[in-house]
C-alpha cells in the first residue's frame, strides 16, 4: 500500500485539499485529529499526560487543550515529551487503519513530517503552501486569534521553502479552483507511478 504524506504550515488549507482528495476516492488519515481523539480516549495516554502536566491537563474528563498549548508553546522539551507519549499510539492506530484500506494509495496528513524526520515513512510527500497574508487571515477567522498569535506560530514552523525542497509535490493553495487542478494532476501522477 502506497502511503502519501500531506503536510503544510498553519492556514495553508491542508483540510480543504484533503477533502478534495477524499472526493476522488482516496482514503484520508488525519494524524492530528486522531491524536486528539486518542488523547481523550486512551486511559494510558491520559495517565501519562496527567503525570507530565498535572491534573489540569484534563477538564471534565476531556483534554484541556488551551492549558496544554500554553505549556508546550515555548517549551520544546515538554513538547517532545508529550509527543513521545502520543505519537507511538497514533502510529499503531494508523497501521491498524491502513490494513483495512483497499485502494492504490492513502493520504496521511501530518503537520510535522519534516520537523520530526519522518520522511522515510512515506512513499511520496505533498506540501500545501499559500501566501502568508492569506494564511494569517484564514487562521484569524477560523480560530478567532490575533494576527500576532498567528505570526508567532508561523515563525515557529519550518519554512515553506524548506518543506518544498524536501517534497515530491507542491500544491499552491492561494486559489481553490487552481489548487484542485494541481491536486488532480498529482493524483493522476501518483496513480501512474503505482501502475505505469
Short mmCIF file of C-alpha atoms in Angstrom, two decimals:
data_model
loop_
_atom_site.label_atom_id
_atom_site.label_comp_id
_atom_site.label_asym_id
_atom_site.label_seq_id
_atom_site.Cartn_x
_atom_site.Cartn_y
_atom_site.Cartn_z
CA UNK A 1 0.00 0.00 0.00
CA UNK A 2 1.43 3.37 -1.05
CA UNK A 3 1.33 5.98 1.71
CA UNK A 4 1.39 9.63 0.67
CA UNK A 5 2.16 12.22 3.31
CA UNK A 6 0.43 15.59 3.15
CA UNK A 7 1.81 18.49 5.12
CA UNK A 8 1.88 22.28 5.20
CA UNK A 9 2.03 25.19 7.60
CA UNK A 10 -0.87 26.55 9.61
CA UNK A 11 -3.53 28.16 7.42
CA UNK A 12 -2.19 26.65 4.18
CA UNK A 13 -5.53 24.91 3.62
CA UNK A 14 -4.50 21.28 4.18
CA UNK A 15 -8.01 20.23 5.23
CA UNK A 16 -9.60 21.68 2.09
CA UNK A 17 -7.09 19.83 -0.10
CA UNK A 18 -7.62 16.61 1.87
CA UNK A 19 -11.38 16.87 1.35
CA UNK A 20 -10.74 17.20 -2.38
CA UNK A 21 -8.54 14.06 -2.45
CA UNK A 22 -11.23 12.27 -0.45
CA UNK A 23 -13.79 13.24 -3.11
CA UNK A 24 -11.52 11.44 -5.61
CA UNK A 25 -11.90 8.26 -3.54
CA UNK A 26 -8.58 8.45 -1.69
CA UNK A 27 -8.81 7.33 1.98
CA UNK A 28 -7.62 10.08 4.34
CA UNK A 29 -6.00 9.74 7.76
CA UNK A 30 -5.63 12.96 9.74
CA UNK A 31 -2.90 12.32 12.32
CA UNK A 32 -3.68 15.45 14.37
CA UNK A 33 -7.39 14.62 14.68
CA UNK A 34 -6.60 11.02 15.61
CA UNK A 35 -4.05 12.20 18.18
CA UNK A 36 -6.68 14.43 19.82
CA UNK A 37 -9.21 11.59 19.82
CA UNK A 38 -6.68 9.19 21.37
CA UNK A 39 -5.70 11.77 24.00
CA UNK A 40 -9.34 11.75 25.11
CA UNK A 41 -9.96 8.02 24.66
CA UNK A 42 -6.81 6.21 25.79
CA UNK A 43 -6.50 5.61 29.53
CA UNK A 44 -2.74 5.09 29.17
CA UNK A 45 -2.23 8.43 27.38
CA UNK A 46 -4.46 10.21 29.91
CA UNK A 47 -2.50 8.82 32.84
CA UNK A 48 0.87 9.74 31.30
CA UNK A 49 -0.23 13.27 30.34
CA UNK A 50 -1.53 13.91 33.86
CA UNK A 51 1.83 12.68 35.20
CA UNK A 52 3.59 15.12 32.84
CA UNK A 53 1.34 18.20 33.07
CA UNK A 54 -0.63 17.71 36.29
CA UNK A 55 -4.39 17.31 36.85
CA UNK A 56 -5.13 20.48 34.81
CA UNK A 57 -4.29 18.51 31.64
CA UNK A 58 -7.92 17.31 31.65
CA UNK A 59 -11.05 19.24 32.45
CA UNK A 60 -14.34 17.37 32.95
CA UNK A 61 -12.67 14.23 31.53
CA UNK A 62 -11.69 15.97 28.29
CA UNK A 63 -8.28 17.19 27.17
CA UNK A 64 -7.70 20.77 28.31
CA UNK A 65 -6.18 21.97 25.04
CA UNK A 66 -5.70 25.68 25.91
CA UNK A 67 -3.81 24.65 29.07
CA UNK A 68 -1.60 22.17 27.20
CA UNK A 69 -0.94 24.64 24.37
CA UNK A 70 0.19 27.28 26.85
CA UNK A 71 2.56 24.77 28.46
CA UNK A 72 4.22 23.45 25.30
CA UNK A 73 4.23 26.56 23.09
CA UNK A 74 7.62 27.84 24.25
CA UNK A 75 8.95 24.63 25.79
CA UNK A 76 10.36 22.30 23.14
CA UNK A 77 11.46 19.75 25.76
CA UNK A 78 7.94 19.44 27.15
CA UNK A 79 6.52 19.22 23.63
CA UNK A 80 8.85 16.37 22.69
CA UNK A 81 7.98 14.53 25.93
CA UNK A 82 4.30 14.87 25.08
CA UNK A 83 4.92 13.68 21.51
CA UNK A 84 6.82 10.66 22.86
CA UNK A 85 3.63 9.68 24.71
CA UNK A 86 1.15 10.33 21.91
CA UNK A 87 2.97 9.61 18.61
CA UNK A 88 3.64 5.87 19.12
CA UNK A 89 -0.07 5.33 19.85
CA UNK A 90 -1.07 7.28 16.73
CA UNK A 91 1.45 5.25 14.67
CA UNK A 92 -0.02 1.92 15.78
CA UNK A 93 -3.58 3.22 15.25
CA UNK A 94 -2.56 4.23 11.71
CA UNK A 95 -1.13 0.77 11.00
CA UNK A 96 -4.43 -0.85 12.02
CA UNK A 97 -6.38 1.66 9.89
CA UNK A 98 -4.09 1.04 6.90
CA UNK A 99 -4.78 -2.71 6.95
CA UNK A 100 -8.48 -2.00 6.41
CA UNK A 101 -7.96 0.13 3.29
CA UNK A 102 -8.34 -1.27 -0.21
CA UNK A 103 -7.12 1.39 -2.67
CA UNK A 104 -4.00 2.17 -4.69
CA UNK A 105 -2.85 4.74 -2.14
CA UNK A 106 -3.87 6.57 1.01
CA UNK A 107 -3.02 10.03 2.29
CA UNK A 108 -1.81 10.59 5.83
CA UNK A 109 -1.94 14.23 6.86
CA UNK A 110 0.66 15.24 9.42
CA UNK A 111 1.75 18.79 10.21
CA UNK A 112 5.29 17.95 11.29
CA UNK A 113 6.63 15.30 8.92
CA UNK A 114 9.95 17.07 8.28
CA UNK A 115 10.35 18.53 11.77
CA UNK A 116 10.27 15.00 13.21
CA UNK A 117 12.37 13.47 10.38
CA UNK A 118 9.55 11.12 9.37
CA UNK A 119 10.05 11.39 5.59
CA UNK A 120 11.02 7.71 5.36
CA UNK A 121 7.50 6.67 6.48
CA UNK A 122 6.02 7.91 3.19
CA UNK A 123 6.36 6.90 -0.46
CA UNK A 124 5.63 10.48 -1.58
CA UNK A 125 5.10 13.78 0.21
CA UNK A 126 2.81 16.62 -0.85
CA UNK A 127 3.26 20.06 0.71
CA UNK A 128 0.44 22.60 0.63
CA UNK A 129 1.56 26.24 0.63
CA UNK A 130 -0.19 29.60 0.47
CA UNK A 131 0.73 33.29 0.71
CA UNK A 132 1.44 34.30 4.31
CA UNK A 133 -1.18 37.09 4.38
CA UNK A 134 -3.83 34.64 3.22
CA UNK A 135 -2.73 32.06 5.81
CA UNK A 136 -2.90 34.67 8.57
CA UNK A 137 -6.40 35.81 7.62
CA UNK A 138 -7.65 32.18 7.34
CA UNK A 139 -6.39 31.29 10.83
CA UNK A 140 -7.61 34.55 12.40
CA UNK A 141 -11.09 33.84 11.03
CA UNK A 142 -11.04 30.11 11.90
CA UNK A 143 -9.53 30.26 15.40
CA UNK A 144 -10.57 33.79 16.44
CA UNK A 145 -6.98 34.71 17.31
CA UNK A 146 -4.85 37.81 16.79
CA UNK A 147 -2.56 38.44 13.84
CA UNK A 148 0.43 38.41 16.23
CA UNK A 149 -0.52 34.96 17.56
CA UNK A 150 -0.71 33.50 14.03
CA UNK A 151 2.59 35.14 13.04
CA UNK A 152 4.33 33.65 16.08
CA UNK A 153 3.00 30.18 15.18
CA UNK A 154 4.20 30.56 11.56
CA UNK A 155 7.61 31.72 12.82
CA UNK A 156 7.88 28.56 14.96
CA UNK A 157 7.15 26.29 11.98
CA UNK A 158 9.56 25.07 9.32
CA UNK A 159 9.59 27.48 6.38
CA UNK A 160 7.65 26.71 3.19
CA UNK A 161 10.91 26.89 1.23
CA UNK A 162 12.41 24.09 3.37
CA UNK A 163 9.28 21.96 3.03
CA UNK A 164 9.10 22.47 -0.75
CA UNK A 165 12.72 21.40 -1.13
CA UNK A 166 12.02 18.10 0.66
CA UNK A 167 8.68 17.33 -1.03
CA UNK A 168 7.77 15.31 -4.11
CA UNK A 169 4.78 17.51 -4.95
CA UNK A 170 3.64 21.02 -4.05
CA UNK A 171 0.14 22.50 -4.16
CA UNK A 172 -0.12 26.29 -4.22
CA UNK A 173 -3.39 26.94 -2.43
CA UNK A 174 -3.99 30.67 -2.99
CA UNK A 175 -6.93 30.00 -5.28
CA UNK A 176 -9.09 26.94 -4.54
CA UNK A 177 -10.02 26.07 -8.11
CA UNK A 178 -6.39 26.23 -9.22
CA UNK A 179 -5.36 24.18 -6.19
CA UNK A 180 -7.90 21.49 -7.10
CA UNK A 181 -6.48 21.29 -10.63
CA UNK A 182 -2.97 20.84 -9.16
CA UNK A 183 -4.26 18.18 -6.74
CA UNK A 184 -5.96 16.28 -9.57
CA UNK A 185 -2.72 16.29 -11.60
CA UNK A 186 -0.82 14.96 -8.58
CA UNK A 187 -3.49 12.26 -8.09
CA UNK A 188 -3.07 11.12 -11.71
CA UNK A 189 0.72 11.29 -11.38
CA UNK A 190 0.75 9.10 -8.26
CA UNK A 191 -1.54 6.53 -9.89
CA UNK A 192 0.76 6.47 -12.93
CA UNK A 193 3.79 5.85 -10.68
CA UNK A 194 1.99 3.00 -8.90
CA UNK A 195 0.58 1.40 -12.04
CA UNK A 196 2.69 2.55 -15.00
#
